[in-house]
Amino acid sequence: MPDYQKDTPRQAALRREIETHAIWQYPPEERLQHNREWQSLYLLVFEFKNFLQKIEHRLQNTDASALAQDEEAMLDARYTRRSQLRGKLDTLTFTQAMRTAVAKFDTTSGKEFLAYFDAIYSNALHENVNKQANRDQGDIGLSSREGKLWKRVLDLCDKQGLDARRLPAPLL
């Protein structure tokens, strides 16, 4: 069963609005330059994916347990099928995927934008989750930029006479 057949009336209206959005009249290389259209499309997709409700819930429940739950959900995503990742919220990955999808979407392809976006978003989220999990396990080395930053932290620790192994866990 196609995803659009499961849409609520509100989602069906949002889907139509997304597919006929004003941003599609511009050539792909110009779409991100039109801020008003780009931002309205971003909010429409964000609302369509029910991420606005998740953000509101986070704002209302800003205790530390919500952050721990988010971390657990992202770790669980490592072992989740890509099609199920579409419902996970990672705002940075969402924004990067939206920028990529809007800039590269071919309106003449006959495909739905939301399906195109979902594929990009779930793949990017899958890569990010796996990259972070592998980094946590020590399987991936630092990038050159991260290596330089870490070297700077170690230099500062040496100058201050601190043991770098005693830094707070988020820094390690």
CSV table of C-alpha atoms in Angstrom, one decimal:
chain,number,residue,atom,x,y,z
A,1,MET,CA,0.0,0.0,0.0
A,2,PRO,CA,1.5,3.4,-1.0
A,3,ASP,CA,2.2,5.8,1.8
A,4,TYR,CA,-0.2,8.4,0.5
A,5,GLN,CA,-3.2,6.0,1.0
A,6,LYS,CA,-2.5,6.1,4.8
A,7,ASP,CA,-2.7,9.9,4.9
A,8,THR,CA,-5.1,11.7,7.2
A,9,PRO,CA,-7.1,14.4,5.5
A,10,ARG,CA,-4.7,17.0,6.9
A,11,GLN,CA,-1.7,15.1,5.6
A,12,ALA,CA,-3.3,14.7,2.2
A,13,ALA,CA,-3.9,18.5,2.0
A,14,LEU,CA,-0.2,19.1,3.1
A,15,ARG,CA,1.0,16.6,0.5
A,16,ARG,CA,-0.9,18.5,-2.3
A,17,GLU,CA,0.4,21.8,-1.0
A,18,ILE,CA,4.0,20.4,-1.0
A,19,GLU,CA,3.8,18.9,-4.5
A,20,THR,CA,2.4,22.2,-5.9
A,21,HIS,CA,4.5,24.6,-3.9
A,22,ALA,CA,5.8,27.8,-5.5
A,23,ILE,CA,9.4,26.8,-5.1
A,24,TRP,CA,9.1,24.2,-7.9
A,25,GLN,CA,8.7,27.0,-10.5
A,26,TYR,CA,12.4,28.0,-10.0
A,27,PRO,CA,15.3,26.1,-11.6
A,28,PRO,CA,17.0,23.7,-9.1
A,29,GLU,CA,20.1,25.9,-8.8
A,30,GLU,CA,18.0,28.9,-7.7
A,31,ARG,CA,15.5,27.2,-5.3
A,32,LEU,CA,17.5,27.7,-2.1
A,33,GLN,CA,18.1,31.4,-2.8
A,34,HIS,CA,14.4,32.1,-2.4
A,35,ASN,CA,14.2,32.2,1.4
A,36,ARG,CA,10.5,32.8,1.8
A,37,GLU,CA,9.5,29.8,-0.4
A,38,TRP,CA,12.3,27.6,1.0
A,39,GLN,CA,11.2,28.3,4.6
A,40,SER,CA,7.5,27.7,3.9
A,41,LEU,CA,8.3,24.4,2.1
A,42,TYR,CA,10.5,23.4,5.0
A,43,LEU,CA,7.7,24.0,7.5
A,44,LEU,CA,5.2,22.2,5.4
A,45,VAL,CA,7.4,19.1,5.2
A,46,PHE,CA,8.2,19.4,8.9
A,47,GLU,CA,4.5,19.5,9.7
A,48,PHE,CA,3.7,16.7,7.3
A,49,LYS,CA,6.2,14.4,9.1
A,50,ASN,CA,4.5,15.3,12.4
A,51,PHE,CA,7.8,16.7,13.7
A,52,LEU,CA,6.2,19.9,15.0
A,53,GLN,CA,4.4,17.8,17.6
A,54,LYS,CA,7.7,16.2,18.7
A,55,ILE,CA,9.3,19.6,19.0
A,56,GLU,CA,6.4,21.0,21.0
A,57,HIS,CA,6.5,17.9,23.3
A,58,ARG,CA,10.3,18.5,23.8
A,59,LEU,CA,9.7,22.1,24.7
A,60,GLN,CA,7.1,21.2,27.2
A,61,ASN,CA,9.2,18.5,28.7
A,62,THR,CA,12.7,19.9,28.8
A,63,ASP,CA,14.0,17.7,31.6
A,64,ALA,CA,17.1,15.6,31.3
A,65,SER,CA,15.2,12.4,30.9
A,66,ALA,CA,13.9,13.6,27.5
A,67,LEU,CA,17.4,14.1,26.3
A,68,ALA,CA,18.3,10.6,27.5
A,69,GLN,CA,15.3,9.2,25.7
A,70,ASP,CA,16.3,11.0,22.5
A,71,GLU,CA,19.8,9.5,22.8
A,72,GLU,CA,18.4,6.0,23.3
A,73,ALA,CA,16.0,6.5,20.3
A,74,MET,CA,19.0,7.4,18.1
A,75,LEU,CA,21.0,4.5,19.3
A,76,ASP,CA,18.0,2.2,18.6
A,77,ALA,CA,17.9,3.7,15.1
A,78,ARG,CA,21.2,2.0,14.3
A,79,TYR,CA,19.4,-1.3,14.1
A,80,THR,CA,16.3,0.0,12.4
A,81,ARG,CA,15.4,-0.5,8.8
A,82,ARG,CA,15.8,2.6,6.7
A,83,SER,CA,12.1,2.8,5.9
A,84,GLN,CA,11.4,3.1,9.7
A,85,LEU,CA,13.9,5.9,10.1
A,86,ARG,CA,11.7,8.3,8.3
A,87,GLY,CA,9.8,8.9,11.6
A,88,LYS,CA,12.9,9.7,13.7
A,89,LEU,CA,13.7,13.4,14.2
A,90,ASP,CA,17.2,14.7,13.8
A,91,THR,CA,16.8,18.4,13.0
A,92,LEU,CA,20.3,18.8,11.6
A,93,THR,CA,20.0,15.8,9.3
A,94,PHE,CA,16.4,16.9,8.4
A,95,THR,CA,17.7,20.3,7.3
A,96,GLN,CA,20.6,18.9,5.3
A,97,ALA,CA,18.4,16.4,3.6
A,98,MET,CA,15.8,19.1,2.8
A,99,ARG,CA,18.5,21.3,1.2
A,100,THR,CA,19.8,18.4,-0.8
A,101,ALA,CA,16.3,17.3,-1.9
A,102,VAL,CA,15.1,20.8,-2.9
A,103,ALA,CA,18.2,21.6,-4.8
A,104,LYS,CA,18.3,18.3,-6.7
A,105,PHE,CA,14.6,17.4,-7.1
A,106,ASP,CA,13.6,17.0,-10.8
A,107,THR,CA,10.0,18.2,-11.1
A,108,THR,CA,9.7,16.6,-14.6
A,109,SER,CA,10.6,13.1,-13.3
A,110,GLY,CA,7.0,12.4,-12.4
A,111,LYS,CA,8.0,11.3,-8.9
A,112,GLU,CA,6.7,12.8,-5.6
A,113,PHE,CA,8.9,15.1,-3.7
A,114,LEU,CA,8.1,13.5,-0.4
A,115,ALA,CA,9.2,10.1,-1.6
A,116,TYR,CA,12.4,11.6,-2.9
A,117,PHE,CA,13.0,13.5,0.4
A,118,ASP,CA,12.2,10.4,2.5
A,119,ALA,CA,14.8,8.4,0.7
A,120,ILE,CA,17.5,11.1,1.2
A,121,TYR,CA,16.5,11.7,4.8
A,122,SER,CA,16.4,8.0,5.9
A,123,ASN,CA,19.7,7.3,4.1
A,124,ALA,CA,21.4,10.4,5.7
A,125,LEU,CA,20.0,9.5,9.2
A,126,HIS,CA,21.2,5.9,8.8
A,127,GLU,CA,24.7,7.1,7.9
A,128,ASN,CA,24.8,9.6,10.7
A,129,VAL,CA,23.6,7.1,13.3
A,130,ASN,CA,26.0,4.4,12.1
A,131,LYS,CA,28.9,6.9,12.0
A,132,GLN,CA,28.2,8.0,15.5
A,133,ALA,CA,27.8,4.5,16.8
A,134,ASN,CA,31.0,3.4,15.2
A,135,ARG,CA,32.8,6.5,16.5
A,136,ASP,CA,31.5,5.6,20.0
A,137,GLN,CA,33.0,2.1,19.6
A,138,GLY,CA,36.2,3.5,18.4
A,139,ASP,CA,35.9,2.0,14.9
A,140,ILE,CA,36.2,5.4,13.1
A,141,GLY,CA,39.1,7.7,13.5
A,142,LEU,CA,38.8,11.4,13.8
A,143,SER,CA,38.7,13.7,10.8
A,144,SER,CA,41.7,16.0,10.4
A,145,ARG,CA,39.7,18.9,11.7
A,146,GLU,CA,38.6,16.9,14.8
A,147,GLY,CA,42.1,15.7,15.2
A,148,LYS,CA,43.5,19.2,15.3
A,149,LEU,CA,40.8,20.3,17.7
A,150,TRP,CA,41.5,17.3,20.0
A,151,LYS,CA,45.3,18.1,19.8
A,152,ARG,CA,44.5,21.7,20.9
A,153,VAL,CA,42.5,20.4,23.9
A,154,LEU,CA,45.4,18.1,24.9
A,155,ASP,CA,47.8,21.0,24.6
A,156,LEU,CA,45.6,23.2,26.8
A,157,CYS,CA,45.4,20.4,29.3
A,158,ASP,CA,49.2,20.1,29.4
A,159,LYS,CA,49.6,23.8,29.9
A,160,GLN,CA,47.1,23.8,32.8
A,161,GLY,CA,48.6,20.7,34.3
A,162,LEU,CA,45.4,18.7,33.9
A,163,ASP,CA,45.1,15.1,33.1
A,164,ALA,CA,43.1,14.8,29.8
A,165,ARG,CA,41.7,11.4,30.9
A,166,ARG,CA,39.8,13.2,33.7
A,167,LEU,CA,37.9,15.4,31.4
A,168,PRO,CA,34.1,15.1,31.5
A,169,ALA,CA,32.7,12.2,29.5
A,170,PRO,CA,31.1,14.3,26.7
A,171,LEU,CA,34.5,15.7,25.8
A,172,LEU,CA,36.1,12.2,25.6
